[in-house]
Amino acid sequence: MKLLNHTFFSEHQVQFYETDLMGIVHHSNYLRFFEEARVAWAHSVGLIDYQVPSSASKFAVLETAVRHLAPSFFGDRLRIYVQARASGRARIEFGYEIVKANDNQKLILIATGKTEHVALDSKLQPQRRPQAMQDILEKQKWIEI
Amino acid sequence: MKLLNHTFFSEHQVQFYETDLMGIVHHSNYLRFFEEARVAWAHSVGLIDYQVPSSASKFAVLETAVRHLAPSFFGDRLRIYVQARASGRARIEFGYEIVKANDNQKLILIATGKTEHVALDSKLQPQRRPQAMQDILEKQKWIEI
Amino acid sequence: MKLLNHTFFSEHQVQFYETDLMGIVHHSNYLRFFEEARVAWAHSVGLIDYQVPSSASKFAVLETAVRHLAPSFFGDRLRIYVQARASGRARIEFGYEIVKANDNQKLILIATGKTEHVALDSKLQPQRRPQAMQDILEKQKWIEI
Amino acid sequence: MKLLNHTFFSEHQVQFYETDLMGIVHHSNYLRFFEEARVAWAHSVGLIDYQVPSSASKFAVLETAVRHLAPSFFGDRLRIYVQARASGRARIEFGYEIVKANDNQKLILIATGKTEHVALDSKLQPQRRPQAMQDILEKQKWIEI
């Protein structure tokens, strides 16, 4: 739980429809929880405008990776911590930690992960990071997890 | 928008992963939004205990119906109003209205719907409504929508 | 099981990710199974061209209704029977029956349902049924379920 | 496309409900496609019995990773190639390639990936690979991708 207190987070309460027959959250949903946090962060720094849905579709997902440390269950209140940085000449990398916050006395680390993205131009072709994005990323703090 | 100010509601911000290639929320998600509101209501009146996930699995879905009045989009902040009543000897009926709350000056009715459920016993067989549920339902107000 | 042997059907094997903590298929997925059958039917009669994804987005969902008769489980092989007809001046109505086909000796009716749709013009506004669609619908057989 | 002709595959036609507002398959679905292939493979070698759903819940997902090479679209017919091997003392590793098979003249590599799993005992605790699984894995061919 290294991102705790250091980065942006969004919250998600686990829904019944996100569980599977093992009685736990289906693993594919963690990529959705990452997206929720990534989008909320992008909105918070001005990179996504909810009034212009296409602003969110200007990024392609190139890679995802998730590590599962503990299961989460129906009703769990999750915090999805997210951090961002520039990667290579064109990519943006996000790092994540999902923490279970039901019982404040004892936080549990549910999952960690990372995703890599590239900005797309108006023809949906990959492009270098726009200057506005570059300026935002330079102000971000990155913690190795 | 008849349920406005009269019943319980939960809130849901439309996620990127809930949209489809038409650029709008895929219609199957409205049953999930209904479930979110129904579960939150059941939790609020004490019928579901998040610490006991099986408490939420004690209800079978018998019928669902949704009417779509307007599309909703990525980033929309929805309010899902929900009301409950006894139906027949064993069923519980829920009524719903989903309202878009982005712009307080102009609320938009997105969808209405209803679902019917039956309580299950420990062998997952349908049973009459338990007395605790009966007591709760008798206190609920119902508005025709 | 009135649609049996009378109408078009598509097949779907229940996936692990379609189950929930009750150990059964989550009810929201039935709208997705209906869509699979509806799209396959529309493709079979020439109303949808997979090479032109926008051809599938020319229909808005107006209403859905599902009746659940029996649960379905991981690994079940479902048949989704679908029929179509004109409804009112502008709408298209679809009727569905989902049958469990695991054991040919004993078919089980899992769910029935209906959905209503309207064709959209190039500005995504509702329009009357195009002539090509009208011609197709007139050739369809409809069985009350 | 190194797994082509060497390993087990399952097929999946992209559904409307699997697309997002970018008009492409939402990236979280690739973990579901991997699961479809993994489950079909496990069924084919006798590790999963569809009549005993709990047989499929005896594996926990520990890690997932996906690399996206090209987008896939509504109607695309995908082939998900999958291979399996033992990993460390207790884990099972799966490798995947998703190929688009619409046009046989020109196959397109959509995504590659891997997932790691561990077998669970009757108390849902991680355990060493059961002997039956060990025997099966020893017969599998593994190709670096």
Coordinates of C-alpha atoms in Angstrom, one line a residue:
Chain A
M1 CA 0.0 0.0 0.0
K2 CA 2.6 2.5 -1.2
L3 CA 0.3 4.8 -3.0
L4 CA -1.8 5.5 0.1
N5 CA -1.9 9.2 0.9
H6 CA 0.3 10.0 -2.1
T7 CA -2.0 9.9 -5.1
F8 CA -5.4 10.4 -6.5
F9 CA -8.0 7.8 -5.7
S10 CA -11.6 7.0 -6.7
E11 CA -14.0 4.8 -4.8
H12 CA -16.1 1.9 -5.9
Q13 CA -18.6 -0.3 -3.9
V14 CA -18.6 -3.8 -5.2
Q15 CA -22.0 -4.6 -6.8
F16 CA -23.8 -7.9 -6.9
Y17 CA -23.4 -8.1 -10.7
E18 CA -19.6 -7.9 -10.4
T19 CA -19.4 -11.2 -8.5
D20 CA -19.1 -14.7 -10.0
L21 CA -19.9 -18.2 -8.9
M22 CA -16.8 -18.2 -6.7
G23 CA -18.6 -15.6 -4.6
I24 CA -15.9 -13.0 -5.4
V25 CA -15.4 -10.1 -7.8
H26 CA -14.7 -11.5 -11.3
H27 CA -11.1 -10.6 -12.2
S28 CA -12.0 -8.8 -15.4
N29 CA -13.7 -6.1 -13.3
Y30 CA -10.4 -4.9 -11.9
L31 CA -9.5 -3.5 -15.4
R32 CA -12.9 -1.6 -15.1
F33 CA -12.1 -0.3 -11.7
F34 CA -8.7 0.9 -13.0
E35 CA -10.5 2.6 -15.8
E36 CA -12.8 4.3 -13.3
A37 CA -9.9 5.7 -11.4
R38 CA -7.9 6.6 -14.5
V39 CA -10.9 8.5 -16.0
A40 CA -11.6 10.3 -12.7
W41 CA -8.0 11.4 -12.5
A42 CA -7.9 12.5 -16.2
H43 CA -11.1 14.5 -15.5
S44 CA -9.6 16.0 -12.4
V45 CA -6.6 17.3 -14.3
G46 CA -8.6 18.5 -17.2
L47 CA -7.6 15.8 -19.8
I48 CA -11.2 14.5 -20.2
D49 CA -14.3 16.6 -20.5
Y50 CA -17.5 14.6 -19.7
Q51 CA -19.4 16.9 -22.0
V52 CA -17.2 15.8 -24.9
P53 CA -17.3 12.0 -24.7
S54 CA -14.8 11.8 -27.6
S55 CA -12.2 13.4 -25.4
A56 CA -12.1 10.1 -23.5
S57 CA -11.8 8.1 -26.7
K58 CA -8.6 9.8 -27.7
F59 CA -6.4 7.2 -25.8
A60 CA -5.8 3.6 -26.9
V61 CA -5.0 0.9 -24.4
L62 CA -1.7 -0.8 -25.3
E63 CA -1.0 -3.0 -22.2
T64 CA -2.6 -4.0 -19.0
A65 CA -1.3 -6.0 -16.1
V66 CA -3.0 -6.9 -12.8
R67 CA -1.7 -8.7 -9.7
H68 CA -4.3 -10.2 -7.4
L69 CA -3.3 -10.2 -3.7
A70 CA -6.6 -10.9 -2.0
P71 CA -10.2 -11.4 -3.2
S72 CA -12.9 -8.7 -2.8
F73 CA -16.6 -9.4 -2.1
F74 CA -20.1 -8.0 -2.7
G75 CA -20.5 -4.8 -0.7
D76 CA -16.8 -4.1 -0.3
R77 CA -15.9 -0.5 -0.5
L78 CA -12.7 -0.2 -2.6
R79 CA -10.3 2.6 -3.1
I80 CA -8.5 2.6 -6.4
Y81 CA -5.3 4.7 -6.1
V82 CA -3.8 5.8 -9.4
Q83 CA -0.7 7.6 -10.5
A84 CA 0.5 8.6 -14.0
R85 CA 3.7 9.3 -15.8
A86 CA 5.2 9.7 -19.3
S87 CA 6.7 6.5 -20.7
G88 CA 9.0 6.4 -23.8
R89 CA 8.3 9.0 -26.4
A90 CA 4.6 8.6 -26.8
R91 CA 3.2 6.5 -24.1
I92 CA 1.4 7.3 -20.8
E93 CA 1.8 4.8 -18.0
F94 CA -0.6 4.4 -15.0
G95 CA 0.1 2.5 -11.8
Y96 CA -2.7 1.3 -9.5
E97 CA -3.3 -0.1 -6.0
I98 CA -6.7 -1.3 -5.0
V99 CA -7.3 -1.2 -1.2
K100 CA -10.3 -2.5 0.7
A101 CA -11.5 0.1 3.0
N102 CA -14.4 -1.6 4.9
D103 CA -12.7 -1.6 8.2
N104 CA -10.4 1.4 8.8
Q105 CA -8.5 -0.5 11.5
K106 CA -7.2 -3.0 9.0
L107 CA -6.7 -2.0 5.3
I108 CA -6.3 -4.9 2.9
L109 CA -4.4 -4.6 -0.4
I110 CA -6.6 -6.3 -3.0
A111 CA -4.7 -5.7 -6.3
T112 CA -1.9 -3.8 -8.0
G113 CA -1.6 -3.1 -11.6
K114 CA -0.4 -1.0 -14.5
T115 CA -1.7 0.1 -17.9
E116 CA 0.0 1.7 -20.8
H117 CA -1.8 4.0 -23.3
V118 CA -1.1 6.2 -26.3
A119 CA -2.8 9.4 -27.4
L120 CA -4.6 9.2 -30.8
D121 CA -5.0 12.0 -33.3
S122 CA -8.2 12.9 -35.0
K123 CA -7.7 10.0 -37.4
L124 CA -7.3 7.6 -34.5
Q125 CA -3.6 7.2 -35.3
P126 CA -1.1 7.1 -32.4
Q127 CA 0.7 10.4 -31.9
R128 CA 3.2 11.9 -29.5
R129 CA 1.9 13.2 -26.2
P130 CA 0.2 16.6 -26.7
Q131 CA 1.9 19.4 -24.9
A132 CA -1.0 19.9 -22.5
M133 CA -0.7 16.3 -21.4
Q134 CA 3.1 16.6 -21.2
D135 CA 2.8 19.6 -18.8
I136 CA 0.4 17.7 -16.6
L137 CA 2.5 14.5 -16.5
E138 CA 5.6 16.5 -15.5
K139 CA 3.9 17.7 -12.3
Q140 CA 2.9 14.1 -11.2
K141 CA 4.8 12.2 -8.5
W142 CA 5.5 8.6 -9.2
I143 CA 6.1 5.9 -6.6
E144 CA 7.5 2.5 -7.5
I145 CA 5.1 -0.2 -6.4
Chain B
M1 CA -40.5 11.9 -12.9
K2 CA -43.1 10.9 -10.3
L3 CA -40.8 9.3 -7.8
L4 CA -38.7 12.4 -7.4
N5 CA -38.6 13.5 -3.8
H6 CA -40.8 10.6 -2.7
T7 CA -38.5 7.6 -2.6
F8 CA -35.0 6.3 -2.0
F9 CA -32.4 6.8 -4.7
S10 CA -28.9 5.8 -5.4
E11 CA -26.4 7.5 -7.7
H12 CA -24.3 6.2 -10.6
Q13 CA -21.9 8.0 -12.8
V14 CA -21.8 6.4 -16.3
Q15 CA -18.5 4.7 -16.9
F16 CA -16.7 4.4 -20.2
Y17 CA -17.0 0.6 -20.1
E18 CA -20.8 0.9 -19.9
T19 CA -21.1 2.6 -23.3
D20 CA -21.4 0.8 -26.7
L21 CA -20.5 1.6 -30.3
M22 CA -23.7 3.8 -30.5
G23 CA -21.9 6.1 -28.0
I24 CA -24.6 5.6 -25.4
V25 CA -25.1 3.4 -22.4
H26 CA -25.8 -0.2 -23.5
H27 CA -29.4 -1.1 -22.5
S28 CA -28.4 -4.2 -20.5
N29 CA -26.8 -1.9 -18.0
Y30 CA -30.1 -0.4 -16.8
L31 CA -30.9 -3.7 -15.1
R32 CA -27.6 -3.3 -13.3
F33 CA -28.4 0.2 -12.3
F34 CA -31.8 -1.0 -11.0
E35 CA -30.0 -3.6 -9.0
E36 CA -27.6 -1.1 -7.5
A37 CA -30.6 1.0 -6.3
R38 CA -32.6 -2.1 -5.1
V39 CA -29.6 -3.4 -3.1
A40 CA -28.8 0.0 -1.6
W41 CA -32.5 0.3 -0.6
A42 CA -32.5 -3.3 0.8
H43 CA -29.3 -2.4 2.8
S44 CA -30.9 0.8 4.0
V45 CA -33.9 -1.0 5.5
G46 CA -31.9 -3.8 6.9
L47 CA -32.8 -6.6 4.4
I48 CA -29.3 -7.1 3.2
D49 CA -26.1 -7.3 5.3
Y50 CA -23.0 -6.6 3.2
Q51 CA -21.0 -8.7 5.7
V52 CA -23.2 -11.7 4.9
P53 CA -23.2 -11.8 1.0
S54 CA -25.6 -14.7 1.1
S55 CA -28.3 -12.4 2.5
A56 CA -28.4 -10.7 -1.0
S57 CA -28.7 -14.0 -2.7
K58 CA -31.9 -14.9 -1.0
F59 CA -34.0 -13.3 -3.7
A60 CA -34.7 -14.6 -7.2
V61 CA -35.5 -12.3 -10.1
L62 CA -38.7 -13.4 -11.7
E63 CA -39.5 -10.5 -14.1
T64 CA -37.8 -7.3 -15.4
A65 CA -39.2 -4.6 -17.6
V66 CA -37.5 -1.4 -18.8
R67 CA -38.8 1.5 -20.8
H68 CA -36.2 3.8 -22.4
L69 CA -37.2 7.4 -22.8
A70 CA -33.8 9.0 -23.5
P71 CA -30.2 7.8 -24.0
S72 CA -27.5 8.4 -21.4
F73 CA -23.9 9.1 -22.1
F74 CA -20.4 8.6 -20.7
G75 CA -19.9 10.8 -17.6
D76 CA -23.7 11.3 -17.0
R77 CA -24.6 11.4 -13.3
L78 CA -27.7 9.3 -12.9
R79 CA -30.1 9.1 -10.0
I80 CA -32.0 5.8 -9.8
Y81 CA -35.2 6.2 -7.8
V82 CA -36.6 3.0 -6.4
Q83 CA -39.8 2.0 -4.5
A84 CA -40.9 -1.4 -3.2
R85 CA -44.2 -3.1 -2.4
A86 CA -45.7 -6.6 -1.7
S87 CA -47.1 -8.3 -4.8
G88 CA -49.4 -11.3 -4.6
R89 CA -48.8 -13.8 -1.8
A90 CA -45.1 -14.2 -2.2
R91 CA -43.6 -11.6 -4.5
I92 CA -41.9 -8.3 -4.0
E93 CA -42.2 -5.6 -6.7
F94 CA -39.8 -2.8 -7.3
G95 CA -40.5 0.3 -9.4
Y96 CA -37.8 2.6 -10.8
E97 CA -37.1 5.9 -12.5
I98 CA -33.7 6.9 -13.7
V99 CA -33.1 10.6 -14.0
K100 CA -30.2 12.4 -15.4
A101 CA -28.9 14.9 -13.0
N102 CA -26.1 16.6 -14.8
D103 CA -27.8 19.9 -15.2
N104 CA -30.0 20.8 -12.2
Q105 CA -31.9 23.3 -14.3
K106 CA -33.2 20.6 -16.5
L107 CA -33.7 17.0 -15.3
I108 CA -34.2 14.4 -18.0
L109 CA -36.1 11.1 -17.5
I110 CA -33.9 8.4 -18.9
A111 CA -35.8 5.2 -18.1
T112 CA -38.5 3.7 -16.0
G113 CA -38.9 0.1 -15.0
K114 CA -40.1 -2.6 -12.7
T115 CA -38.8 -5.9 -11.4
E116 CA -40.4 -8.7 -9.5
H117 CA -38.7 -11.0 -7.0
V118 CA -39.4 -13.8 -4.7
A119 CA -37.7 -14.7 -1.4
L120 CA -35.8 -18.0 -1.3
D121 CA -35.5 -20.3 1.7
S122 CA -32.2 -22.0 2.7
K123 CA -32.7 -24.6 0.0
L124 CA -33.1 -21.8 -2.6
Q125 CA -36.8 -22.7 -3.0
P126 CA -39.4 -19.8 -3.3
Q127 CA -41.1 -19.0 0.0
R128 CA -43.6 -16.5 1.3
R129 CA -42.3 -13.2 2.3
P130 CA -40.6 -13.4 5.7
Q131 CA -42.3 -11.4 8.4
A132 CA -39.5 -8.9 8.7
M133 CA -39.8 -8.2 5.0
Q134 CA -43.6 -7.9 5.3
D135 CA -43.2 -5.4 8.1
I136 CA -40.8 -3.3 6.1
L137 CA -42.9 -3.4 2.9
E138 CA -46.0 -2.3 4.8
K139 CA -44.3 1.0 5.7
Q140 CA -43.4 1.8 2.1
K141 CA -45.2 4.3 0.0
W142 CA -46.0 3.4 -3.6
I143 CA -46.6 5.8 -6.4
E144 CA -48.0 4.6 -9.8
I145 CA -45.5 5.5 -12.6
Chain C
M1 CA -41.5 -23.7 -25.7
K2 CA -43.7 -22.5 -28.5
L3 CA -41.0 -21.0 -30.8
L4 CA -39.2 -24.4 -31.0
N5 CA -38.9 -25.5 -34.6
H6 CA -40.7 -22.4 -35.9
T7 CA -38.1 -19.6 -35.8
F8 CA -34.5 -18.6 -36.0
F9 CA -32.2 -19.3 -33.1
S10 CA -28.7 -18.7 -32.0
E11 CA -26.7 -20.6 -29.5
H12 CA -24.7 -19.5 -26.4
Q13 CA -22.7 -21.5 -23.9
V14 CA -22.8 -19.9 -20.5
Q15 CA -19.4 -18.5 -19.5
F16 CA -17.9 -18.4 -16.0
Y17 CA -17.9 -14.6 -16.2
E18 CA -21.7 -14.5 -16.7
T19 CA -22.4 -16.1 -13.3
D20 CA -22.9 -14.3 -10.1
L21 CA -22.5 -15.2 -6.4
M22 CA -25.8 -17.1 -6.5
G23 CA -24.0 -19.5 -8.8
I24 CA -26.4 -18.8 -11.7
V25 CA -26.4 -16.5 -14.8
H26 CA -26.9 -12.9 -13.7
H27 CA -30.3 -11.7 -15.0
S28 CA -28.8 -8.8 -16.9
N29 CA -27.1 -11.2 -19.3
Y30 CA -30.4 -12.4 -20.7
L31 CA -30.8 -9.0 -22.5
R32 CA -27.4 -9.7 -24.0
F33 CA -28.4 -13.2 -25.1
F34 CA -31.5 -11.7 -26.7
E35 CA -29.3 -9.2 -28.5
E36 CA -27.0 -12.0 -29.8
A37 CA -30.0 -13.7 -31.3
R38 CA -31.6 -10.5 -32.6
V39 CA -28.3 -9.5 -34.3
A40 CA -27.7 -12.9 -35.7
W41 CA -31.3 -12.9 -37.1
A42 CA -30.8 -9.4 -38.5
H43 CA -27.6 -10.5 -40.1
S44 CA -29.3 -13.6 -41.6
V45 CA -32.0 -11.5 -43.3
G46 CA -29.5 -8.9 -44.5
L47 CA -30.5 -6.0 -42.1
I48 CA -27.0 -5.9 -40.5
D49 CA -23.7 -6.0 -42.3
Y50 CA -20.9 -6.9 -39.9
Q51 CA -18.5 -5.0 -42.2
V52 CA -20.5 -1.9 -41.6
P53 CA -20.8 -1.7 -37.8
S54 CA -22.9 1.4 -38.0
S55 CA -25.6 -0.7 -39.7
A56 CA -26.2 -2.3 -36.3
S57 CA -26.4 1.0 -34.5
K58 CA -29.3 2.2 -36.6
F59 CA -31.8 0.8 -34.1
A60 CA -32.7 2.2 -30.7
V61 CA -34.0 0.0 -27.9
L62 CA -37.3 1.3 -26.6
E63 CA -38.5 -1.4 -24.3
T64 CA -37.4 -4.7 -22.9
A65 CA -39.1 -7.3 -20.8
V66 CA -37.9 -10.7 -19.5
R67 CA -39.6 -13.4 -17.6
H68 CA -37.4 -15.9 -15.8
L69 CA -38.8 -19.5 -15.6
A70 CA -35.7 -21.4 -14.5
P71 CA -32.1 -20.5 -13.7
S72 CA -29.2 -21.3 -16.0
F73 CA -25.7 -22.3 -15.0
F74 CA -22.0 -22.2 -16.0
G75 CA -21.5 -24.5 -19.0
D76 CA -25.2 -24.6 -20.0
R77 CA -25.8 -24.6 -23.7
L78 CA -28.6 -22.2 -24.4
R79 CA -30.7 -21.8 -27.6
I80 CA -32.2 -18.3 -28.0
Y81 CA -35.2 -18.5 -30.3
V82 CA -36.2 -15.1 -31.8
Q83 CA -39.1 -13.9 -33.9
A84 CA -39.8 -10.4 -35.3
R85 CA -42.8 -8.4 -36.5
A86 CA -43.8 -4.8 -37.2
S87 CA -45.4 -3.0 -34.3
G88 CA -47.4 0.2 -34.7
R89 CA -46.3 2.6 -37.4
A90 CA -42.6 2.7 -36.7
R91 CA -41.6 0.0 -34.3
I92 CA -40.1 -3.5 -34.6
E93 CA -41.0 -6.0 -31.9
F94 CA -38.9 -9.1 -31.1
G95 CA -40.1 -12.1 -29.1
Y96 CA -37.7 -14.6 -27.5
E97 CA -37.6 -18.0 -25.8
I98 CA -34.4 -19.3 -24.2
V99 CA -34.2 -23.0 -23.9
K100 CA -31.6 -25.1 -22.2
A101 CA -30.3 -27.7 -24.5
N102 CA -27.9 -29.7 -22.4
D103 CA -29.9 -32.8 -22.3
N104 CA -31.9 -33.5 -25.4
Q105 CA -34.2 -35.8 -23.6
K106 CA -35.5 -33.0 -21.4
L107 CA -35.5 -29.4 -22.7
I108 CA -36.0 -26.7 -20.1
L109 CA -37.5 -23.3 -20.7
I110 CA -35.2 -20.8 -19.0
A111 CA -36.7 -17.4 -20.0
T112 CA -39.1 -15.6 -22.4
G113 CA -39.0 -12.0 -23.4
K114 CA -39.7 -9.2 -25.8
T115 CA -38.0 -6.1 -26.9
E116 CA -39.2 -3.1 -29.0
H117 CA -37.0 -1.1 -31.3
V118 CA -37.2 1.8 -33.7
A119 CA -35.1 2.5 -36.7
L120 CA -33.0 5.7 -36.7
D121 CA -32.1 7.9 -39.6
S122 CA -28.6 9.2 -40.3
K123 CA -29.1 11.9 -37.6
L124 CA -30.1 9.2 -35.1
Q125 CA -33.7 10.4 -35.1
P126 CA -36.5 7.8 -35.0
Q127 CA -38.0 7.2 -38.4
R128 CA -40.6 4.9 -40.0
R129 CA -39.5 1.4 -40.9
P130 CA -37.5 1.5 -44.1
Q131 CA -39.1 -0.4 -47.0
A132 CA -36.4 -3.1 -47.1
M133 CA -37.2 -3.8 -43.4
Q134 CA -40.9 -3.7 -44.1
D135 CA -40.5 -6.3 -46.8
I136 CA -38.5 -8.6 -44.5
L137 CA -41.0 -8.3 -41.6
E138 CA -43.9 -9.1 -43.8
K139 CA -42.4 -12.5 -44.6
Q140 CA -41.9 -13.4 -40.9
K141 CA -44.2 -15.7 -39.0
W142 CA -45.3 -14.7 -35.5
I143 CA -46.3 -17.0 -32.7
E144 CA -47.9 -15.7 -29.5
I145 CA -45.9 -16.8 -26.5
Chain D
M1 CA 1.0 -15.6 -34.5
K2 CA 3.3 -18.3 -33.0
L3 CA 0.6 -20.4 -31.4
L4 CA -1.2 -20.9 -34.7
N5 CA -1.6 -24.6 -35.6
H6 CA 0.2 -25.6 -32.4
T7 CA -2.3 -25.3 -29.6
F8 CA -6.0 -25.5 -28.6
F9 CA -8.3 -22.6 -29.6
S10 CA -11.8 -21.4 -29.0
E11 CA -13.8 -19.1 -31.1
H12 CA -15.7 -15.9 -30.2
Q13 CA -17.7 -13.6 -32.4
V14 CA -17.6 -10.1 -31.1
Q15 CA -21.0 -8.9 -29.8
F16 CA -22.5 -5.5 -29.9
Y17 CA -22.6 -5.3 -26.1
E18 CA -18.8 -5.9 -26.1
T19 CA -18.0 -2.7 -27.9
D20 CA -17.5 0.8 -26.3
L21 CA -18.0 4.3 -27.6
M22 CA -14.6 4.1 -29.4
G23 CA -16.4 1.6 -31.6
I24 CA -14.1 -1.2 -30.7
V25 CA -14.1 -4.1 -28.2
H26 CA -13.6 -2.8 -24.7
H27 CA -10.2 -3.9 -23.4
S28 CA -11.6 -5.6 -20.3
N29 CA -13.3 -8.2 -22.5
Y30 CA -10.0 -9.7 -23.6
L31 CA -9.7 -11.2 -20.1
R32 CA -13.1 -12.7 -20.7
F33 CA -12.1 -14.1 -24.1
F34 CA -8.9 -15.6 -22.4
E35 CA -11.2 -17.2 -19.8
E36 CA -13.4 -18.7 -22.5
A37 CA -10.4 -20.4 -24.1
R38 CA -8.9 -21.4 -20.8
V39 CA -12.2 -23.0 -19.6
A40 CA -12.7 -24.7 -23.0
W41 CA -9.2 -26.1 -22.9
A42 CA -9.6 -27.3 -19.2
H43 CA -12.9 -28.9 -20.2
S44 CA -11.2 -30.6 -23.2
V45 CA -8.5 -32.2 -21.0
G46 CA -10.9 -33.2 -18.3
L47 CA -10.0 -30.6 -15.6
I48 CA -13.4 -29.0 -15.6
D49 CA -16.7 -30.7 -15.6
Y50 CA -19.6 -28.4 -16.6
Q51 CA -22.0 -30.6 -14.6
V52 CA -20.0 -29.7 -11.5
P53 CA -19.7 -25.9 -11.6
S54 CA -17.5 -25.9 -8.5
S55 CA -14.8 -27.7 -10.5
A56 CA -14.2 -24.5 -12.3
S57 CA -14.0 -22.4 -9.2
K58 CA -11.1 -24.4 -7.8
F59 CA -8.6 -22.1 -9.4
A60 CA -7.7 -18.6 -8.3
V61 CA -6.5 -16.0 -10.7
L62 CA -3.2 -14.5 -9.5
E63 CA -1.9 -12.4 -12.4
T64 CA -3.1 -11.3 -15.8
A65 CA -1.3 -9.4 -18.6
V66 CA -2.6 -8.3 -22.0
R67 CA -0.8 -6.7 -24.9
H68 CA -3.0 -5.0 -27.5
L69 CA -1.7 -5.1 -31.1
A70 CA -4.8 -4.2 -33.1
P71 CA -8.4 -3.3 -32.3
S72 CA -11.3 -5.7 -32.9
F73 CA -14.8 -4.7 -34.0
F74 CA -18.4 -5.8 -33.8
G75 CA -19.0 -8.9 -35.8
D76 CA -15.3 -10.0 -35.9
R77 CA -14.7 -13.7 -35.6
L78 CA -11.9 -14.2 -33.1
R79 CA -9.8 -17.2 -32.5
I80 CA -8.3 -17.4 -29.0
Y81 CA -5.3 -19.7 -29.0
V82 CA -4.2 -21.0 -25.5
Q83 CA -1.4 -23.0 -24.1
A84 CA -0.7 -24.1 -20.5
R85 CA 2.3 -25.1 -18.4
A86 CA 3.3 -25.6 -14.8
S87 CA 5.0 -22.5 -13.2
G88 CA 7.0 -22.7 -10.0
R89 CA 5.8 -25.2 -7.4
A90 CA 2.1 -24.4 -7.3
R91 CA 1.1 -22.2 -10.2
I92 CA -0.3 -22.9 -13.7
E93 CA 0.5 -20.4 -16.4
F94 CA -1.5 -19.9 -19.6
G95 CA -0.3 -18.1 -22.7
Y96 CA -2.7 -16.6 -25.3
E97 CA -2.9 -15.2 -28.8
I98 CA -6.1 -13.7 -30.2
V99 CA -6.2 -13.7 -34.0
K100 CA -8.9 -12.2 -36.2
A101 CA -10.2 -14.7 -38.6
N102 CA -12.7 -12.7 -40.7
D103 CA -10.6 -12.8 -43.8
N104 CA -8.6 -16.0 -44.2
Q105 CA -6.3 -14.4 -46.7
K106 CA -5.0 -12.0 -44.1
L107 CA -5.0 -13.0 -40.4
I108 CA -4.4 -10.2 -37.9
L109 CA -2.9 -10.6 -34.5
I110 CA -5.2 -8.7 -32.1
A111 CA -3.7 -9.4 -28.7
T112 CA -1.3 -11.6 -26.7
G113 CA -1.4 -12.3 -23.0
K114 CA -0.7 -14.5 -20.1
T115 CA -2.5 -15.4 -16.8
E116 CA -1.2 -17.2 -13.7
H117 CA -3.4 -19.3 -11.5
V118 CA -3.2 -21.5 -8.4
A119 CA -5.3 -24.6 -7.5
L120 CA -7.5 -24.2 -4.4
D121 CA -8.4 -27.0 -1.9
S122 CA -11.8 -27.6 -0.5
K123 CA -11.3 -24.7 2.0
L124 CA -10.4 -22.4 -0.9
Q125 CA -6.8 -22.3 0.2
P126 CA -4.0 -22.4 -2.4
Q127 CA -2.5 -25.9 -2.7
R128 CA 0.1 -27.6 -4.9
R129 CA -0.9 -28.8 -8.3
P130 CA -3.0 -32.0 -8.0
Q131 CA -1.4 -35.0 -9.6
A132 CA -4.0 -35.2 -12.3
M133 CA -3.3 -31.7 -13.3
Q134 CA 0.5 -32.3 -13.2
D135 CA 0.1 -35.2 -15.5
I136 CA -1.9 -33.2 -18.0
L137 CA 0.5 -30.2 -17.9
E138 CA 3.5 -32.5 -18.5
K139 CA 2.0 -33.5 -21.9
Q140 CA 1.5 -29.9 -23.1
K141 CA 3.8 -28.2 -25.6
W142 CA 4.8 -24.6 -24.7
I143 CA 5.9 -22.0 -27.3
E144 CA 7.5 -18.7 -26.3
I145 CA 5.4 -15.8 -27.6

